Coordinates of C-alpha atoms in Angstrom, one line a residue:
Chain D
M1 CA 20.6 20.4 21.2
R2 CA 20.1 17.6 23.8
H3 CA 18.7 14.4 21.4
W4 CA 18.7 15.5 17.7
W5 CA 19.6 11.8 16.3
W6 CA 17.2 10.9 16.5
K7 CA 15.5 13.4 14.0
I8 CA 18.9 13.3 11.4
A9 CA 17.7 9.0 11.3
A10 CA 14.4 9.6 10.6
I11 CA 15.3 11.7 7.7
A12 CA 18.2 9.2 6.3
L13 CA 15.2 6.1 7.3
L14 CA 12.6 8.5 4.8
F15 CA 14.8 9.2 2.0
T16 CA 16.7 6.2 2.1
A17 CA 13.4 4.3 1.8
S18 CA 11.8 6.3 0.0
V19 CA 13.9 6.8 -3.0
A20 CA 14.2 2.8 -2.7
G21 CA 10.9 1.8 -3.5
L22 CA 10.4 4.1 -6.0
Y23 CA 13.8 3.1 -7.7
I24 CA 14.1 -0.5 -7.9
P25 CA 12.4 -2.3 -10.8
L26 CA 9.8 -5.1 -10.6
S27 CA 11.0 -8.1 -11.6
P28 CA 10.0 -9.5 -15.1
A29 CA 6.4 -11.3 -15.5
L30 CA 4.3 -12.2 -18.4
V31 CA 1.2 -9.6 -18.0
H32 CA -0.8 -10.1 -20.4
V33 CA -2.1 -12.5 -23.9
S34 CA -4.3 -11.6 -26.5
P35 CA -6.8 -13.4 -26.9
D36 CA -6.7 -15.0 -24.1
R37 CA -9.9 -18.3 -25.4
F38 CA -8.8 -20.2 -28.3
G39 CA -9.7 -23.7 -29.7
A40 CA -8.5 -26.5 -31.4
G41 CA -6.0 -25.6 -34.4
L42 CA -5.1 -22.6 -35.8
V43 CA -4.6 -18.9 -33.6
K44 CA -1.9 -16.8 -33.3
V45 CA -1.5 -15.0 -30.0
Q46 CA 0.2 -11.4 -28.5
V47 CA 2.4 -12.1 -25.0
T48 CA 3.0 -8.7 -23.3
G49 CA 5.8 -8.8 -20.8
Y50 CA 6.5 -6.3 -17.9
N51 CA 9.9 -5.6 -17.2
T52 CA 11.6 -7.9 -20.2
R53 CA 13.6 -8.3 -22.2
F54 CA 12.5 -10.9 -25.0
H55 CA 14.9 -12.4 -27.1
S56 CA 15.4 -15.1 -30.4
D57 CA 16.3 -17.7 -29.5
V58 CA 14.4 -17.4 -25.9
A59 CA 11.7 -21.0 -25.4
V60 CA 7.7 -20.7 -25.4
R61 CA 6.1 -24.2 -24.2
L62 CA 1.7 -24.2 -23.1
E63 CA 1.0 -26.5 -20.5
N64 CA -2.1 -27.8 -19.8
G65 CA -3.1 -30.7 -17.1
G66 CA 0.5 -32.0 -17.5
D67 CA 0.9 -31.8 -21.6
T68 CA 3.2 -29.7 -23.2
F69 CA 3.2 -28.4 -26.4
C70 CA 5.4 -25.4 -28.5
P71 CA 3.9 -23.0 -30.8
A72 CA 4.6 -23.2 -34.5
Q73 CA 6.1 -20.0 -34.9
V74 CA 7.8 -17.0 -31.8
E75 CA 7.6 -14.1 -33.7
V76 CA 9.7 -11.3 -31.4
L77 CA 8.0 -8.0 -31.9
D78 CA 10.7 -6.4 -29.3
A79 CA 11.9 -6.6 -26.0
T80 CA 8.8 -6.7 -24.3
H81 CA 6.2 -8.7 -26.8
L82 CA 6.0 -12.0 -28.6
E83 CA 3.3 -13.1 -31.4
L84 CA 3.0 -17.3 -30.7
T85 CA 1.8 -19.1 -33.9
L86 CA -0.2 -22.1 -31.7
V87 CA -1.4 -25.1 -33.5
V88 CA -4.0 -26.2 -30.1
P89 CA -3.7 -29.9 -30.6
A90 CA -7.5 -31.4 -29.7
G91 CA -7.2 -33.0 -26.4
L92 CA -6.7 -30.8 -23.5
R93 CA -7.6 -31.7 -20.9
E94 CA -7.9 -28.8 -18.6
A95 CA -9.8 -25.6 -19.1
M96 CA -6.5 -23.5 -18.0
T97 CA -3.6 -23.3 -19.8
D98 CA -0.2 -22.3 -18.5
L99 CA 2.2 -20.0 -20.7
V100 CA 5.9 -20.5 -19.9
V101 CA 8.5 -17.9 -22.1
G102 CA 12.1 -18.4 -21.4
D103 CA 12.0 -18.9 -16.8
L104 CA 8.8 -16.7 -16.4
R105 CA 5.1 -18.8 -16.3
Y106 CA 1.7 -16.9 -16.7
P107 CA -0.7 -19.6 -14.8
G108 CA -3.9 -20.3 -16.3
A109 CA -2.6 -17.4 -19.0
F110 CA -5.6 -19.5 -21.7
Y111 CA -8.6 -20.7 -21.1
T112 CA -10.1 -23.3 -23.7
K113 CA -13.4 -26.1 -22.0
G114 CA -11.4 -28.8 -21.6
G115 CA -12.6 -32.4 -21.5
G116 CA -10.1 -33.8 -23.6
E117 CA -7.4 -36.7 -23.8
G118 CA -4.3 -35.2 -23.5
F119 CA -2.0 -35.1 -26.7
P120 CA 1.4 -36.4 -27.6
A121 CA 4.4 -34.4 -25.5
M122 CA 6.7 -32.0 -27.3
D123 CA 10.0 -30.7 -26.3
C124 CA 10.0 -27.4 -27.2
G125 CA 14.1 -26.0 -25.6
D126 CA 15.0 -25.6 -22.3
A127 CA 14.6 -22.7 -20.9
I128 CA 17.0 -19.7 -21.1
P129 CA 16.5 -17.1 -18.7
V130 CA 14.5 -13.9 -20.3
E131 CA 16.6 -11.7 -18.2
E132 CA 20.4 -11.7 -17.8
E133 CA 21.7 -9.3 -15.3
Q134 CA 19.8 -10.9 -12.1
H135 CA 19.4 -8.2 -10.1
F136 CA 17.7 -5.7 -7.1
T137 CA 13.8 -6.2 -7.7
F138 CA 10.5 -5.9 -6.1
P139 CA 8.3 -9.1 -6.2
N140 CA 5.6 -8.5 -9.8
R141 CA 2.7 -9.7 -8.3
S142 CA -0.7 -9.9 -10.6
I143 CA -3.6 -7.2 -10.6
L144 CA -1.0 -5.5 -7.5
Y145 CA 2.2 -5.0 -10.2
E146 CA 3.8 -1.4 -9.7
S147 CA 1.2 -0.5 -7.5
I148 CA 3.3 -3.0 -5.0
R149 CA 5.9 0.4 -3.8
N150 CA 2.7 0.8 -1.6
L151 CA 3.4 -0.8 0.6
H152 CA 6.5 1.3 2.3
F153 CA 3.9 3.8 1.9
H154 CA 0.5 3.3 2.6
V155 CA 1.3 0.3 5.5
P156 CA 3.5 2.5 7.5
M157 CA 1.1 5.3 7.6
W158 CA -0.6 2.5 10.5
F159 CA 2.5 1.8 12.1
T160 CA 3.3 5.3 12.7
M161 CA -0.7 6.0 13.7
V162 CA -0.4 3.0 16.2
A163 CA 3.0 4.1 17.8
L164 CA 1.4 7.1 18.8
M165 CA -1.4 6.0 20.2
S166 CA 0.7 3.5 22.0
L167 CA 2.3 6.7 22.8
S168 CA -0.4 8.8 24.0
V169 CA -2.0 6.2 26.3
W170 CA 1.3 5.1 28.2
H171 CA 1.1 9.5 28.9
S172 CA -2.8 8.5 30.1
I173 CA -1.7 6.2 32.7
K174 CA 1.2 8.3 33.8
G175 CA -1.1 11.1 34.1
L176 CA -3.9 9.1 36.1
G177 CA -0.7 8.4 38.8
S178 CA 0.4 11.8 38.9
N179 CA -2.1 14.1 37.7
S180 CA 0.3 16.3 36.1
L181 CA -1.0 18.2 33.4
E182 CA 2.2 17.6 31.4
H183 CA 1.0 13.7 30.9
D184 CA -1.9 15.1 29.0
R185 CA -1.0 17.0 26.9
A186 CA 1.3 14.9 25.9
A187 CA -1.4 12.5 25.4
V188 CA -3.0 14.5 23.0
G189 CA -0.2 15.8 21.6
A190 CA 0.4 12.0 19.9
V191 CA -3.9 11.5 19.4
D192 CA -3.6 14.4 17.0
V193 CA -0.1 13.6 15.0
G194 CA -1.7 9.8 14.8
L195 CA -5.0 11.4 13.1
W196 CA -3.4 12.8 10.7
F197 CA -1.7 9.9 9.5
C198 CA -5.2 7.5 10.6
A199 CA -6.5 9.6 7.8
L200 CA -3.2 9.7 5.6
G201 CA -4.0 6.2 6.0
L202 CA -8.0 5.7 4.6
L203 CA -7.0 7.9 2.0
T204 CA -3.9 6.2 0.5
G205 CA -5.5 3.1 1.1
A206 CA -8.9 4.0 -1.5
L207 CA -6.4 5.1 -4.5
W208 CA -5.3 1.8 -3.7
A209 CA -7.7 -0.8 -3.4
R210 CA -9.2 1.5 -6.5
A211 CA -6.6 0.5 -8.0
T212 CA -6.4 -2.8 -6.9
W213 CA -10.0 -4.0 -5.8
G214 CA -11.8 -1.8 -8.3
T215 CA -13.6 0.3 -5.9
F216 CA -12.5 3.2 -3.1
W217 CA -14.6 1.3 0.0
T218 CA -15.4 -2.5 0.8
N219 CA -16.4 -4.1 3.8
D220 CA -13.9 -5.3 4.6
V221 CA -13.1 -5.7 8.4
K222 CA -9.8 -4.1 8.5
L223 CA -11.6 -0.7 6.5
N224 CA -14.2 -0.9 8.7
G225 CA -12.0 -0.9 11.9
A226 CA -9.9 1.6 11.2
A227 CA -12.8 3.4 10.9
V228 CA -14.5 2.0 13.6
T229 CA -10.8 3.4 15.2
A230 CA -11.2 7.0 13.5
L231 CA -14.9 7.5 15.4
I232 CA -12.8 6.3 18.7
Y233 CA -10.9 8.6 18.8
L234 CA -12.5 11.7 16.6
A235 CA -14.9 11.3 19.9
Y236 CA -11.4 11.2 22.4
L237 CA -10.6 15.2 20.9
V238 CA -14.6 15.9 21.4
L239 CA -14.6 14.8 24.9
R240 CA -12.1 17.0 25.2
A241 CA -13.8 20.0 24.0
S242 CA -16.6 19.5 26.1
V243 CA -15.0 19.7 29.8
T244 CA -13.6 23.0 30.9
D245 CA -11.5 22.6 33.3
P246 CA -8.0 20.7 32.9
A247 CA -7.5 18.4 35.4
K248 CA -11.1 17.1 35.4
R249 CA -10.8 17.3 31.7
A250 CA -7.1 15.4 32.2
R251 CA -8.6 12.6 34.4
L252 CA -11.2 12.1 31.6
S253 CA -10.0 11.6 28.8
A254 CA -6.7 9.5 29.8
I255 CA -9.6 7.5 31.1
Y256 CA -11.9 7.3 27.9
N257 CA -8.1 7.2 26.4
I258 CA -6.8 3.2 27.7
F259 CA -10.6 2.5 26.9
A260 CA -10.0 3.4 23.0
F261 CA -6.1 2.6 22.8
A262 CA -8.1 -1.4 23.8
L263 CA -10.8 -0.7 21.4
L264 CA -8.0 -0.6 18.6
V265 CA -5.5 -3.2 19.1
L266 CA -8.8 -5.3 19.2
F267 CA -10.3 -3.9 15.5
L268 CA -6.7 -3.7 13.8
F269 CA -5.5 -6.1 15.0
V270 CA -7.7 -9.1 16.8
V271 CA -11.2 -9.1 15.0
P272 CA -8.9 -9.1 11.1
R273 CA -7.1 -12.7 11.9
I274 CA -10.9 -14.2 12.9
N275 CA -10.7 -17.4 10.1
A276 CA -13.9 -16.8 10.3
V277 CA -13.6 -13.3 9.1
D278 CA -12.6 -12.4 5.0
S279 CA -9.8 -10.4 4.8
L280 CA -9.1 -8.8 0.9
H281 CA -5.7 -7.6 3.1
P282 CA -3.3 -9.7 3.6
G283 CA -2.4 -11.1 6.6
N284 CA -6.1 -10.9 7.7
G285 CA -9.0 -13.3 7.6
G286 CA -7.4 -16.1 5.8
N287 CA -5.1 -14.2 3.3
S288 CA -1.8 -14.4 3.0
G289 CA 0.6 -11.8 4.1
F290 CA 3.7 -10.6 1.9
S291 CA 6.1 -13.1 4.3
D292 CA 4.0 -16.0 1.5
L293 CA 4.7 -14.5 -1.3
D294 CA 8.4 -13.1 -1.3
L295 CA 10.8 -15.9 0.0
D296 CA 13.2 -13.5 -0.6
N297 CA 12.7 -10.6 1.7
R298 CA 13.1 -8.2 -0.9
L299 CA 10.4 -6.0 0.3
R300 CA 11.1 -5.8 4.2
I301 CA 14.8 -4.5 3.2
V302 CA 13.3 -1.4 2.5
F303 CA 10.4 -1.4 4.0
Y304 CA 11.3 -2.0 7.7
P305 CA 13.1 1.0 7.7
A306 CA 10.5 3.2 5.6
V307 CA 8.6 2.4 8.9
A308 CA 11.0 3.0 11.4
G309 CA 11.2 6.0 9.3
W310 CA 7.6 7.0 9.5
V311 CA 7.6 6.9 13.2
L312 CA 10.7 8.6 13.9
L313 CA 8.6 11.1 11.6
G314 CA 5.1 11.2 14.2
L315 CA 7.3 11.6 17.0
W316 CA 8.8 14.3 16.1
M317 CA 5.6 15.9 15.2
A318 CA 4.3 15.1 18.0
D319 CA 7.1 16.4 19.5
L320 CA 7.0 19.2 18.3
R321 CA 3.4 19.5 18.6
I322 CA 3.2 19.2 22.2
R323 CA 6.2 21.8 22.8
M324 CA 4.2 23.9 20.9
A325 CA 1.3 24.0 23.4
R326 CA 3.7 24.1 25.9
L327 CA 3.9 27.2 25.6
S328 CA 1.0 28.1 24.4
E329 CA -0.2 27.3 27.6
Q330 CA 2.5 30.1 29.5
L331 CA 1.4 32.9 26.9
D332 CA -2.1 32.1 28.7
R333 CA -0.7 32.6 32.1
Chain C
M1 CA -24.3 -6.8 -44.0
D2 CA -25.5 -7.4 -41.0
L3 CA -25.8 -4.1 -39.8
L4 CA -27.1 -4.8 -35.5
H5 CA -24.0 -7.0 -35.4
I6 CA -22.0 -5.0 -32.2
H7 CA -18.9 -6.5 -31.5
P8 CA -18.9 -7.7 -27.4
I9 CA -15.2 -5.5 -27.7
L10 CA -17.9 -2.4 -27.9
L11 CA -20.1 -4.0 -25.2
Q12 CA -18.0 -3.0 -22.6
A13 CA -18.1 0.1 -20.6
A14 CA -14.9 2.3 -21.9
P15 CA -12.9 3.5 -18.5
S16 CA -13.8 6.0 -16.2
W17 CA -10.3 8.9 -16.3
L18 CA -10.1 7.5 -12.9
E19 CA -9.4 4.0 -13.9
Q20 CA -7.3 4.4 -16.7
S21 CA -6.0 6.7 -14.7
L22 CA -4.6 4.9 -12.4
H23 CA -3.5 1.8 -14.0
G24 CA -1.4 3.4 -16.8
N25 CA 2.0 2.0 -17.0
G26 CA 1.5 -0.9 -14.8
K27 CA -0.1 0.8 -12.0
I28 CA 2.8 3.3 -11.1
N29 CA 0.5 6.2 -11.4
V30 CA -1.7 5.2 -8.1
V31 CA 2.0 5.1 -6.0
V32 CA 2.3 8.4 -8.1
A33 CA -1.2 9.6 -6.5
V34 CA -0.4 8.0 -3.2
V35 CA 3.2 9.3 -2.9
G36 CA 1.3 13.1 -3.4
L37 CA -1.4 13.0 -1.3
I38 CA 1.3 12.1 1.9
V39 CA 3.1 15.0 0.8
L40 CA -0.3 17.4 0.8
G41 CA -1.3 15.7 4.4
L42 CA 2.5 17.0 5.1
G43 CA 2.0 20.6 4.6
L44 CA -1.4 20.5 5.6
W45 CA 0.0 19.8 8.7
M46 CA 2.3 21.9 8.2
W47 CA 0.4 24.8 7.6
R48 CA -1.7 23.8 10.7
M49 CA 0.6 24.4 12.9
D50 CA 2.0 27.7 11.8
L51 CA -1.5 29.3 12.0
R52 CA -1.7 28.1 16.0
L53 CA 1.8 30.2 16.0
K54 CA 1.0 33.0 14.5
R55 CA -1.8 33.6 16.9
M56 CA 0.3 32.3 19.7
E57 CA 2.8 35.1 18.1
E58 CA -0.7 37.9 18.2
R59 CA -0.7 37.1 21.8
Q60 CA 2.2 37.6 23.2
P61 CA 2.2 40.7 25.3
K62 CA 4.2 43.4 23.4

């Protein structure tokens, strides 16, 4: 068996990254308060945590415009629920009030109409961590929550597609120089598998978008760019099907493929990064990337092996596809 | 009693089955859907390769 090691690597990387991507818990966070609007006076608030272990000596405070006030009573209902009895002072300076439970902060948890002059500060005690054991966790971002794990599944689809399209354009350029049909077979095999990954990227992205942005499709630059790229590569296959002479087909489609790849780079990497364009995707159009959100690189440790695994699997699939096409042509002869 | 009074929370449209299933349990369900979709996609690819191979086998000279 020649060069089999990378296939083992593909399986090992995919297995490790998929298990880790699904298994590693989210870090504890405050996710919900009810009610989230109050005025001055007595109010009872229920606080919901995620992956928290609330205990009876947890310190709770509310921060408004630099002033701090403490709940009159904190009742621990269970590990993820608190009931606060608040005596909200008049004179809240700002509309948004932060909630701090132990070492967890919920910025802008409560809304009131601001405009007060402040109130005397209170001391609510020291911040005892809500979660004592600090094991390896993924960041717990509001709106995303558990769906942050999709980073390890949705994004590698696109990395794999770009890798396969790069392989394809490399074969197209080599094919133009050598006039060999072997390069043509490799180019179309890579595009064929690349389009599957493109389709999976679009569909998984649509599902994730529904759960985070509220809609399957938005006019985001990166979404439209990806859709146009998919159409360009579909046209590559249509173009090939319309030419019968193999040598002519190889030359024509190789030239088209070079233009297609240039457009892929433009639509997926250049246009979305223009600052004048707004994008919902992290790292695009003035939107911050995941690297800004998790400074301790907790996601990267799983994300990069996942990308490597999926790219290797994609290359393996293209390899099978190309070898099958070669055999098929030998049968025709 | 004021019968016409409706609590504001009742005026909000009930979330669809899809919204409920995607948002449940800290949105883990959307991860399940995404992983399931990828496995389904790879399965379809295998199916197509199987069909191609079958056609080749049929063309093979006996």
